[in-house]
Amino acid sequence: MDPQQQSAIQGAKVLMVGAGGIGCELLKTLALSGFHDIHIIDMDTIEVSNLNRQFLFRRSHVGQSKAKVARDAVLRFRPHINIRSYHANVKNPEFDVDFFKQFDVVLNGLDNLDARRHVNRLCLAADVPLVESGTTGFLGQVTVHVKGKTECYECQTKPTPKTYPVCTITSTPTKFVHCIVWAKDLLFAKLFGDKNQDNDLNVRAKKEASSSKETEDVFERAEDEDIEQYGRKIYDHVFGYNIEAALSNEETWKNRTRPRPIYSKEVLPESLTQKNGSTQNCSATDVDDSTVSAMPLLGLKNPQELWGLTQNSLVFIEALKLFFAKRKKEIGHLTFDKDDQLAVEFVTAAANIRAESFGIPLHSLFEAKGIAGNIVHAVATTNAIVAGLIVIEAIKVLKKDEDKYRMTYCLEHPSRKMLLMPVEPFEPNPSCYVCSKTPLVLEINTQKSKLRDLVDKIVKAKLGMNLPLIMHGASLLYEVGDDLDDIMVANYNANLEKFLSELPSPVINGSTLTVEDLQQELSCKINVKHREEFDEEKEPEGMVLSGWTQSPPTKGESASTSKNESDVDVTESSSGPEIASKKRRLSETEPKNHKRETENVEGEDDDYLMEIEDDDLTEIENPMTVSKKKKRVA
């Protein structure tokens, strides 16, 4: 290293956010590159599944803080440097703008969009450069964000989890993923989550309705009802009677293949304990709580084996029995978790039975788990490469070598004989409401929409504000904070239940709202446009926000279909605070040279934003198209 570079590195104070797959590699590389003052924030604890790639951790560390263990591991071979760890959420109040101002550069190794946006805003407010990163399998990306010099993290479209029309999920599935969403978000939630939720699973065929009491809830299990009989009743209802109810609408099936109703008596013996030799001496209550699984009871060992209809039906019944026998206290509060073996078994079996009914190819448990959890298995070498690229860009930032900043893409297959493709960063997007302060436009019925609708659906969900403050002129309509007295809290809560036009300072057509997040030091203007009517199918939220970005329709999914039907978000569990599940609209005023294309990278699937095991999340773009964009301001 030249003296200038060495001096910049040794005198730098660096903040790392995330100590997972990328974070472990990054901390090691920073320490070995000569950095002396490093701070790490991570809210997660170590899990067994981390150990195959997060090399600073060992089995004895399971359950401990990632940030602390990573710090201790690096200090063992670099004891002379200063590393401070924070086992906390980066969105906590103590990590405010003043906290960020003490650092020379911030390096992100995060696993979710929400936290990334939060850090981006704090870096802008503190005027601290940010180096962002992400990986998915063999693909990786590193970008540099410097206020006023390059685009910020939110200047461009960010992918969101795919959504599917509700009617496709409930009535006309054509892909296995549709069956997974149905099994996970409808059936599993109905059986083991909140039973009071209403969904299309309650639909009955005429034959079933005529033989049941009007008030009977098929999902309600009587105290003295045998678990196996209850399971068969559910099986017959969702795979038999509900399919018959769907078939009664002849118009739906004019141009579609008709599904086949499946009943338990067709595929299962009268008594499972008599037929299944592996379970005749082992009931559900014999299973150890710590390893609850239906597969051993049925002699199934290989998760990559493809089960037939009978095997899936057996797993369905046995898994349901195990939930009631061994995890009864959890029923009513459960949500699907890809790391819950029994939940994965149940969802796989249910999805396969439904797929069989609709003539869709079946999948193994291994494949179904990947689809249900949106898992792309992490590659340790990709994390190492990306960590090295982060450090290279961080050194350029510290030297203020702006002409050499690069966004770098790590490819799975060579393109132009390159596996690493560097591209010059781009100038800030003038339509970005975060860094360019462009006003947003909100179409809303000011006489029928309440302030709560605005706060929940726009300010929090779409704009990602955590501690919002809303003003109309000089009138403060809403505020969140620990320093508010009881009278103020009561007044703001009362405002939430008022229609916009009836607020103390009425919000009507032509009003301009100022929305701020004091923690993020972000402020934006929203111009209100009153609109009487909204299409319930195309605009289910009853309001339309323009001037913010959302990813375009995914390849293979019809844009018109997505607009004409209500959507079900395909979301996934995450070890981070949350994975973004909200739509982001493409700005109508966005210049063409700022509109990114979303073609596939080297034939990869166009799910650019996915969960990687449990802590690596990508923001992969197409490196072949970004060269069409305008270059940054020098």
PDB file of C-alpha atoms in Angstrom, residues 367-589:
ATOM      1  CA  GLU A 367     -37.979 -28.539  -3.588  1.00  0.00           C
ATOM      2  CA  ALA A 368     -41.185 -27.475  -1.842  1.00  0.00           C
ATOM      3  CA  LYS A 369     -39.252 -26.072   1.124  1.00  0.00           C
ATOM      4  CA  GLY A 370     -37.154 -23.981  -1.236  1.00  0.00           C
ATOM      5  CA  ILE A 371     -40.270 -22.584  -2.912  1.00  0.00           C
ATOM      6  CA  ALA A 372     -42.141 -21.973   0.338  1.00  0.00           C
ATOM      7  CA  GLY A 373     -39.180 -20.172   1.918  1.00  0.00           C
ATOM      8  CA  ASN A 374     -37.872 -18.542  -1.292  1.00  0.00           C
ATOM      9  CA  ILE A 375     -34.531 -20.138  -0.515  1.00  0.00           C
ATOM     10  CA  VAL A 376     -31.505 -19.853  -2.751  1.00  0.00           C
ATOM     11  CA  HIS A 377     -28.667 -21.640  -1.044  1.00  0.00           C
ATOM     12  CA  ALA A 378     -25.795 -19.353  -0.175  1.00  0.00           C
ATOM     13  CA  VAL A 379     -22.324 -19.800  -1.656  1.00  0.00           C
ATOM     14  CA  ALA A 380     -19.493 -18.944   0.725  1.00  0.00           C
ATOM     15  CA  THR A 381     -17.084 -17.974  -2.062  1.00  0.00           C
ATOM     16  CA  THR A 382     -19.555 -15.418  -3.427  1.00  0.00           C
ATOM     17  CA  ASN A 383     -19.754 -13.825   0.011  1.00  0.00           C
ATOM     18  CA  ALA A 384     -15.944 -13.711   0.177  1.00  0.00           C
ATOM     19  CA  ILE A 385     -15.644 -12.107  -3.265  1.00  0.00           C
ATOM     20  CA  VAL A 386     -18.298  -9.513  -2.463  1.00  0.00           C
ATOM     21  CA  ALA A 387     -16.650  -8.723   0.895  1.00  0.00           C
ATOM     22  CA  GLY A 388     -13.367  -8.080  -0.913  1.00  0.00           C
ATOM     23  CA  LEU A 389     -15.100  -5.767  -3.379  1.00  0.00           C
ATOM     24  CA  ILE A 390     -16.714  -3.858  -0.502  1.00  0.00           C
ATOM     25  CA  VAL A 391     -13.310  -3.199   1.059  1.00  0.00           C
ATOM     26  CA  ILE A 392     -11.851  -2.076  -2.283  1.00  0.00           C
ATOM     27  CA  GLU A 393     -14.671   0.454  -2.716  1.00  0.00           C
ATOM     28  CA  ALA A 394     -14.403   1.555   0.930  1.00  0.00           C
ATOM     29  CA  ILE A 395     -10.719   2.380   0.419  1.00  0.00           C
ATOM     30  CA  LYS A 396     -11.571   4.463  -2.663  1.00  0.00           C
ATOM     31  CA  VAL A 397     -14.199   6.315  -0.652  1.00  0.00           C
ATOM     32  CA  LEU A 398     -11.748   7.030   2.166  1.00  0.00           C
ATOM     33  CA  LYS A 399      -9.219   8.365  -0.348  1.00  0.00           C
ATOM     34  CA  LYS A 400     -12.031  10.397  -1.983  1.00  0.00           C
ATOM     35  CA  ASP A 401     -11.003   8.863  -5.283  1.00  0.00           C
ATOM     36  CA  GLU A 402     -14.401   9.584  -6.866  1.00  0.00           C
ATOM     37  CA  ASP A 403     -13.373   8.891 -10.459  1.00  0.00           C
ATOM     38  CA  LYS A 404     -12.587   5.268  -9.530  1.00  0.00           C
ATOM     39  CA  TYR A 405     -15.841   4.407  -7.734  1.00  0.00           C
ATOM     40  CA  ARG A 406     -17.449   1.345  -9.286  1.00  0.00           C
ATOM     41  CA  MET A 407     -20.597  -0.743  -9.007  1.00  0.00           C
ATOM     42  CA  THR A 408     -19.387  -4.306  -9.463  1.00  0.00           C
ATOM     43  CA  TYR A 409     -21.421  -7.346 -10.429  1.00  0.00           C
ATOM     44  CA  CYS A 410     -20.303 -10.879  -9.668  1.00  0.00           C
ATOM     45  CA  LEU A 411     -21.631 -13.233 -12.366  1.00  0.00           C
ATOM     46  CA  GLU A 412     -22.188 -16.976 -12.383  1.00  0.00           C
ATOM     47  CA  HIS A 413     -21.069 -17.402 -15.999  1.00  0.00           C
ATOM     48  CA  PRO A 414     -18.519 -15.309 -17.924  1.00  0.00           C
ATOM     49  CA  SER A 415     -19.897 -12.388 -19.896  1.00  0.00           C
ATOM     50  CA  ARG A 416     -17.513 -10.664 -22.295  1.00  0.00           C
ATOM     51  CA  LYS A 417     -14.931 -12.993 -20.755  1.00  0.00           C
ATOM     52  CA  MET A 418     -15.530 -11.449 -17.321  1.00  0.00           C
ATOM     53  CA  LEU A 419     -16.928 -12.876 -14.087  1.00  0.00           C
ATOM     54  CA  LEU A 420     -16.620  -9.504 -12.325  1.00  0.00           C
ATOM     55  CA  MET A 421     -18.233  -6.644 -14.237  1.00  0.00           C
ATOM     56  CA  PRO A 422     -17.442  -3.109 -12.988  1.00  0.00           C
ATOM     57  CA  VAL A 423     -19.746  -0.238 -13.993  1.00  0.00           C
ATOM     58  CA  GLU A 424     -19.459   3.473 -13.187  1.00  0.00           C
ATOM     59  CA  PRO A 425     -21.974   4.688 -10.572  1.00  0.00           C
ATOM     60  CA  PHE A 426     -24.797   6.936 -11.710  1.00  0.00           C
ATOM     61  CA  GLU A 427     -25.975  10.372 -10.741  1.00  0.00           C
ATOM     62  CA  PRO A 428     -28.861  10.881  -8.296  1.00  0.00           C
ATOM     63  CA  ASN A 429     -32.316  10.332  -9.726  1.00  0.00           C
ATOM     64  CA  PRO A 430     -34.094  13.716  -9.836  1.00  0.00           C
ATOM     65  CA  SER A 431     -37.399  11.893  -9.270  1.00  0.00           C
ATOM     66  CA  CYS A 432     -36.237  10.224  -6.035  1.00  0.00           C
ATOM     67  CA  TYR A 433     -38.351  11.441  -3.114  1.00  0.00           C
ATOM     68  CA  VAL A 434     -35.617  10.394  -0.653  1.00  0.00           C
ATOM     69  CA  CYS A 435     -32.549  12.234  -1.916  1.00  0.00           C
ATOM     70  CA  SER A 436     -34.007  14.704  -4.457  1.00  0.00           C
ATOM     71  CA  LYS A 437     -37.042  15.854  -2.448  1.00  0.00           C
ATOM     72  CA  THR A 438     -39.451  15.493  -5.380  1.00  0.00           C
ATOM     73  CA  PRO A 439     -43.091  15.924  -4.204  1.00  0.00           C
ATOM     74  CA  LEU A 440     -45.349  12.878  -4.294  1.00  0.00           C
ATOM     75  CA  VAL A 441     -48.938  12.893  -5.509  1.00  0.00           C
ATOM     76  CA  LEU A 442     -51.650  11.029  -3.584  1.00  0.00           C
ATOM     77  CA  GLU A 443     -55.046  10.378  -5.129  1.00  0.00           C
ATOM     78  CA  ILE A 444     -57.485   9.649  -2.313  1.00  0.00           C
ATOM     79  CA  ASN A 445     -61.100  10.143  -1.337  1.00  0.00           C
ATOM     80  CA  THR A 446     -60.618  12.754   1.373  1.00  0.00           C
ATOM     81  CA  GLN A 447     -64.218  12.358   2.574  1.00  0.00           C
ATOM     82  CA  LYS A 448     -64.152   8.573   3.052  1.00  0.00           C
ATOM     83  CA  SER A 449     -60.514   7.860   3.967  1.00  0.00           C
ATOM     84  CA  LYS A 450     -59.288   8.279   7.519  1.00  0.00           C
ATOM     85  CA  LEU A 451     -55.923   9.576   8.662  1.00  0.00           C
ATOM     86  CA  ARG A 452     -55.188   6.029   9.890  1.00  0.00           C
ATOM     87  CA  ASP A 453     -55.482   4.781   6.297  1.00  0.00           C
ATOM     88  CA  LEU A 454     -52.934   7.363   5.188  1.00  0.00           C
ATOM     89  CA  VAL A 455     -50.530   6.500   8.022  1.00  0.00           C
ATOM     90  CA  ASP A 456     -50.737   2.718   7.670  1.00  0.00           C
ATOM     91  CA  LYS A 457     -51.006   2.282   3.903  1.00  0.00           C
ATOM     92  CA  ILE A 458     -48.834   5.157   2.674  1.00  0.00           C
ATOM     93  CA  VAL A 459     -46.530   6.625   5.302  1.00  0.00           C
ATOM     94  CA  LYS A 460     -45.473   3.370   6.977  1.00  0.00           C
ATOM     95  CA  ALA A 461     -46.042   0.707   4.318  1.00  0.00           C
ATOM     96  CA  LYS A 462     -44.914   2.522   1.175  1.00  0.00           C
ATOM     97  CA  LEU A 463     -42.602   5.271   2.429  1.00  0.00           C
ATOM     98  CA  GLY A 464     -41.026   3.096   5.121  1.00  0.00           C
ATOM     99  CA  MET A 465     -41.155   5.678   7.911  1.00  0.00           C
ATOM    100  CA  ASN A 466     -40.826   4.363  11.465  1.00  0.00           C
ATOM    101  CA  LEU A 467     -41.557   7.465  13.568  1.00  0.00           C
ATOM    102  CA  PRO A 468     -43.732   9.589  11.276  1.00  0.00           C
ATOM    103  CA  LEU A 469     -44.829  13.174  11.772  1.00  0.00           C
ATOM    104  CA  ILE A 470     -47.548  14.609   9.518  1.00  0.00           C
ATOM    105  CA  MET A 471     -48.202  18.329   9.097  1.00  0.00           C
ATOM    106  CA  HIS A 472     -50.747  20.295   7.070  1.00  0.00           C
ATOM    107  CA  GLY A 473     -49.424  23.803   6.859  1.00  0.00           C
ATOM    108  CA  ALA A 474     -48.653  24.818  10.440  1.00  0.00           C
ATOM    109  CA  SER A 475     -51.040  22.248  11.895  1.00  0.00           C
ATOM    110  CA  LEU A 476     -49.527  19.073  13.342  1.00  0.00           C
ATOM    111  CA  LEU A 477     -51.940  16.220  12.583  1.00  0.00           C
ATOM    112  CA  TYR A 478     -50.001  13.209  13.818  1.00  0.00           C
ATOM    113  CA  GLU A 479     -46.767  12.413  15.630  1.00  0.00           C
ATOM    114  CA  VAL A 480     -45.099   9.409  17.246  1.00  0.00           C
ATOM    115  CA  GLY A 481     -42.539   9.596  20.028  1.00  0.00           C
ATOM    116  CA  ASP A 482     -41.723   8.649  23.606  1.00  0.00           C
ATOM    117  CA  ASP A 483     -41.666  12.289  24.725  1.00  0.00           C
ATOM    118  CA  LEU A 484     -45.360  12.953  24.024  1.00  0.00           C
ATOM    119  CA  ASP A 485     -47.654  13.580  26.995  1.00  0.00           C
ATOM    120  CA  ASP A 486     -50.947  11.734  27.454  1.00  0.00           C
ATOM    121  CA  ILE A 487     -53.070  14.596  26.115  1.00  0.00           C
ATOM    122  CA  MET A 488     -51.065  14.813  22.891  1.00  0.00           C
ATOM    123  CA  VAL A 489     -51.201  11.045  22.404  1.00  0.00           C
ATOM    124  CA  ALA A 490     -54.977  11.101  22.915  1.00  0.00           C
ATOM    125  CA  ASN A 491     -55.388  13.951  20.413  1.00  0.00           C
ATOM    126  CA  TYR A 492     -53.297  12.221  17.748  1.00  0.00           C
ATOM    127  CA  ASN A 493     -55.113   8.910  18.282  1.00  0.00           C
ATOM    128  CA  ALA A 494     -58.416  10.744  17.894  1.00  0.00           C
ATOM    129  CA  ASN A 495     -57.175  12.257  14.621  1.00  0.00           C
ATOM    130  CA  LEU A 496     -56.389   8.782  13.302  1.00  0.00           C
ATOM    131  CA  GLU A 497     -60.089   7.902  13.356  1.00  0.00           C
ATOM    132  CA  LYS A 498     -61.210  11.087  11.560  1.00  0.00           C
ATOM    133  CA  PHE A 499     -61.798  11.417   7.845  1.00  0.00           C
ATOM    134  CA  LEU A 500     -59.177  13.592   6.158  1.00  0.00           C
ATOM    135  CA  SER A 501     -61.695  16.302   5.322  1.00  0.00           C
ATOM    136  CA  GLU A 502     -62.815  16.451   8.974  1.00  0.00           C
ATOM    137  CA  LEU A 503     -59.408  16.886  10.611  1.00  0.00           C
ATOM    138  CA  PRO A 504     -58.734  20.052  12.678  1.00  0.00           C
ATOM    139  CA  SER A 505     -56.942  21.338   9.576  1.00  0.00           C
ATOM    140  CA  PRO A 506     -59.041  19.702   6.818  1.00  0.00           C
ATOM    141  CA  VAL A 507     -57.139  17.840   4.123  1.00  0.00           C
ATOM    142  CA  ILE A 508     -58.952  18.332   0.834  1.00  0.00           C
ATOM    143  CA  ASN A 509     -58.227  18.506  -2.889  1.00  0.00           C
ATOM    144  CA  GLY A 510     -55.081  20.606  -3.418  1.00  0.00           C
ATOM    145  CA  SER A 511     -53.772  20.222   0.135  1.00  0.00           C
ATOM    146  CA  THR A 512     -50.048  19.653   0.623  1.00  0.00           C
ATOM    147  CA  LEU A 513     -48.901  17.448   3.484  1.00  0.00           C
ATOM    148  CA  THR A 514     -45.410  17.414   4.944  1.00  0.00           C
ATOM    149  CA  VAL A 515     -44.402  13.970   6.160  1.00  0.00           C
ATOM    150  CA  GLU A 516     -41.244  13.515   8.220  1.00  0.00           C
ATOM    151  CA  ASP A 517     -39.382  10.794  10.054  1.00  0.00           C
ATOM    152  CA  LEU A 518     -37.361  12.421  12.798  1.00  0.00           C
ATOM    153  CA  GLN A 519     -35.162   9.366  13.356  1.00  0.00           C
ATOM    154  CA  GLN A 520     -34.242   9.112   9.675  1.00  0.00           C
ATOM    155  CA  GLU A 521     -34.258  12.920   9.256  1.00  0.00           C
ATOM    156  CA  LEU A 522     -36.276  12.363   6.106  1.00  0.00           C
ATOM    157  CA  SER A 523     -38.922  14.804   4.917  1.00  0.00           C
ATOM    158  CA  CYS A 524     -41.128  14.757   1.833  1.00  0.00           C
ATOM    159  CA  LYS A 525     -44.140  16.607   0.462  1.00  0.00           C
ATOM    160  CA  ILE A 526     -47.361  14.896  -0.604  1.00  0.00           C
ATOM    161  CA  ASN A 527     -49.759  16.784  -2.863  1.00  0.00           C
ATOM    162  CA  VAL A 528     -53.312  15.534  -2.243  1.00  0.00           C
ATOM    163  CA  LYS A 529     -55.728  15.063  -5.126  1.00  0.00           C
ATOM    164  CA  HIS A 530     -59.316  14.214  -4.165  1.00  0.00           C
ATOM    165  CA  ARG A 531     -60.846  11.370  -6.139  1.00  0.00           C
ATOM    166  CA  GLU A 532     -64.331  10.002  -5.655  1.00  0.00           C
ATOM    167  CA  GLU A 533     -64.142   6.440  -6.918  1.00  0.00           C
ATOM    168  CA  PHE A 534     -61.530   3.671  -7.095  1.00  0.00           C
ATOM    169  CA  ASP A 535     -61.646   0.315  -8.833  1.00  0.00           C
ATOM    170  CA  GLU A 536     -61.874  -2.237  -6.026  1.00  0.00           C
ATOM    171  CA  GLU A 537     -59.955  -4.840  -8.034  1.00  0.00           C
ATOM    172  CA  LYS A 538     -57.311  -2.623  -9.656  1.00  0.00           C
ATOM    173  CA  GLU A 539     -56.915  -0.247  -6.699  1.00  0.00           C
ATOM    174  CA  PRO A 540     -57.918  -2.265  -3.620  1.00  0.00           C
ATOM    175  CA  GLU A 541     -56.265   0.156  -1.185  1.00  0.00           C
ATOM    176  CA  GLY A 542     -58.632   2.947  -2.223  1.00  0.00           C
ATOM    177  CA  MET A 543     -55.753   5.333  -2.891  1.00  0.00           C
ATOM    178  CA  VAL A 544     -52.946   5.729  -5.418  1.00  0.00           C
ATOM    179  CA  LEU A 545     -49.494   7.171  -4.678  1.00  0.00           C
ATOM    180  CA  SER A 546     -47.447   8.506  -7.613  1.00  0.00           C
ATOM    181  CA  GLY A 547     -43.802   9.520  -7.645  1.00  0.00           C
ATOM    182  CA  TRP A 548     -42.343   6.517  -5.829  1.00  0.00           C
ATOM    183  CA  THR A 549     -40.865   3.386  -7.352  1.00  0.00           C
ATOM    184  CA  GLN A 550     -42.135  -0.173  -7.618  1.00  0.00           C
ATOM    185  CA  SER A 551     -40.644  -3.009  -9.585  1.00  0.00           C
ATOM    186  CA  PRO A 552     -42.340  -3.724 -12.912  1.00  0.00           C
ATOM    187  CA  PRO A 553     -44.392  -6.915 -13.440  1.00  0.00           C
ATOM    188  CA  THR A 554     -42.237 -10.007 -13.234  1.00  0.00           C
ATOM    189  CA  LYS A 555     -41.453 -11.862 -16.424  1.00  0.00           C
ATOM    190  CA  GLY A 556     -43.992 -14.565 -17.009  1.00  0.00           C
ATOM    191  CA  GLU A 557     -46.671 -12.867 -14.876  1.00  0.00           C
ATOM    192  CA  SER A 558     -49.305 -10.942 -16.772  1.00  0.00           C
ATOM    193  CA  ALA A 559     -49.366  -7.271 -15.933  1.00  0.00           C
ATOM    194  CA  SER A 560     -53.023  -7.016 -16.807  1.00  0.00           C
ATOM    195  CA  THR A 561     -53.889  -9.990 -14.624  1.00  0.00           C
ATOM    196  CA  SER A 562     -52.045  -8.539 -11.668  1.00  0.00           C
ATOM    197  CA  LYS A 563     -53.949  -5.300 -12.058  1.00  0.00           C
ATOM    198  CA  ASN A 564     -57.370  -6.830 -12.493  1.00  0.00           C
ATOM    199  CA  GLU A 565     -57.391  -9.075  -9.479  1.00  0.00           C
ATOM    200  CA  SER A 566     -56.596  -8.758  -5.819  1.00  0.00           C
ATOM    201  CA  ASP A 567     -53.143 -10.026  -5.039  1.00  0.00           C
ATOM    202  CA  VAL A 568     -51.686 -12.334  -2.411  1.00  0.00           C
ATOM    203  CA  ASP A 569     -48.155 -11.423  -1.392  1.00  0.00           C
ATOM    204  CA  VAL A 570     -45.689 -14.290  -1.451  1.00  0.00           C
ATOM    205  CA  THR A 571     -43.679 -13.425   1.609  1.00  0.00           C
ATOM    206  CA  GLU A 572     -41.020 -15.362   3.441  1.00  0.00           C
ATOM    207  CA  SER A 573     -39.633 -15.600   6.913  1.00  0.00           C
ATOM    208  CA  SER A 574     -36.421 -13.850   7.688  1.00  0.00           C
ATOM    209  CA  SER A 575     -34.033 -13.484  10.528  1.00  0.00           C
ATOM    210  CA  GLY A 576     -33.869  -9.751   9.899  1.00  0.00           C
ATOM    211  CA  PRO A 577     -36.595  -7.332  11.043  1.00  0.00           C
ATOM    212  CA  GLU A 578     -38.694  -8.089   8.000  1.00  0.00           C
ATOM    213  CA  ILE A 579     -38.535  -8.742   4.429  1.00  0.00           C
ATOM    214  CA  ALA A 580     -40.201  -6.035   2.276  1.00  0.00           C
ATOM    215  CA  SER A 581     -43.630  -7.166   1.197  1.00  0.00           C
ATOM    216  CA  LYS A 582     -45.053  -3.865  -0.021  1.00  0.00           C
ATOM    217  CA  LYS A 583     -45.478  -2.744  -3.623  1.00  0.00           C
ATOM    218  CA  ARG A 584     -43.375   0.145  -4.925  1.00  0.00           C
ATOM    219  CA  ARG A 585     -44.709   2.067  -7.922  1.00  0.00           C
ATOM    220  CA  LEU A 586     -42.614   3.187 -10.866  1.00  0.00           C
ATOM    221  CA  SER A 587     -42.521   6.968 -10.933  1.00  0.00           C
ATOM    222  CA  GLU A 588     -44.598   8.460 -13.725  1.00  0.00           C
ATOM    223  CA  THR A 589     -42.171  11.365 -13.953  1.00  0.00           C
TER     224      THR A 589
END
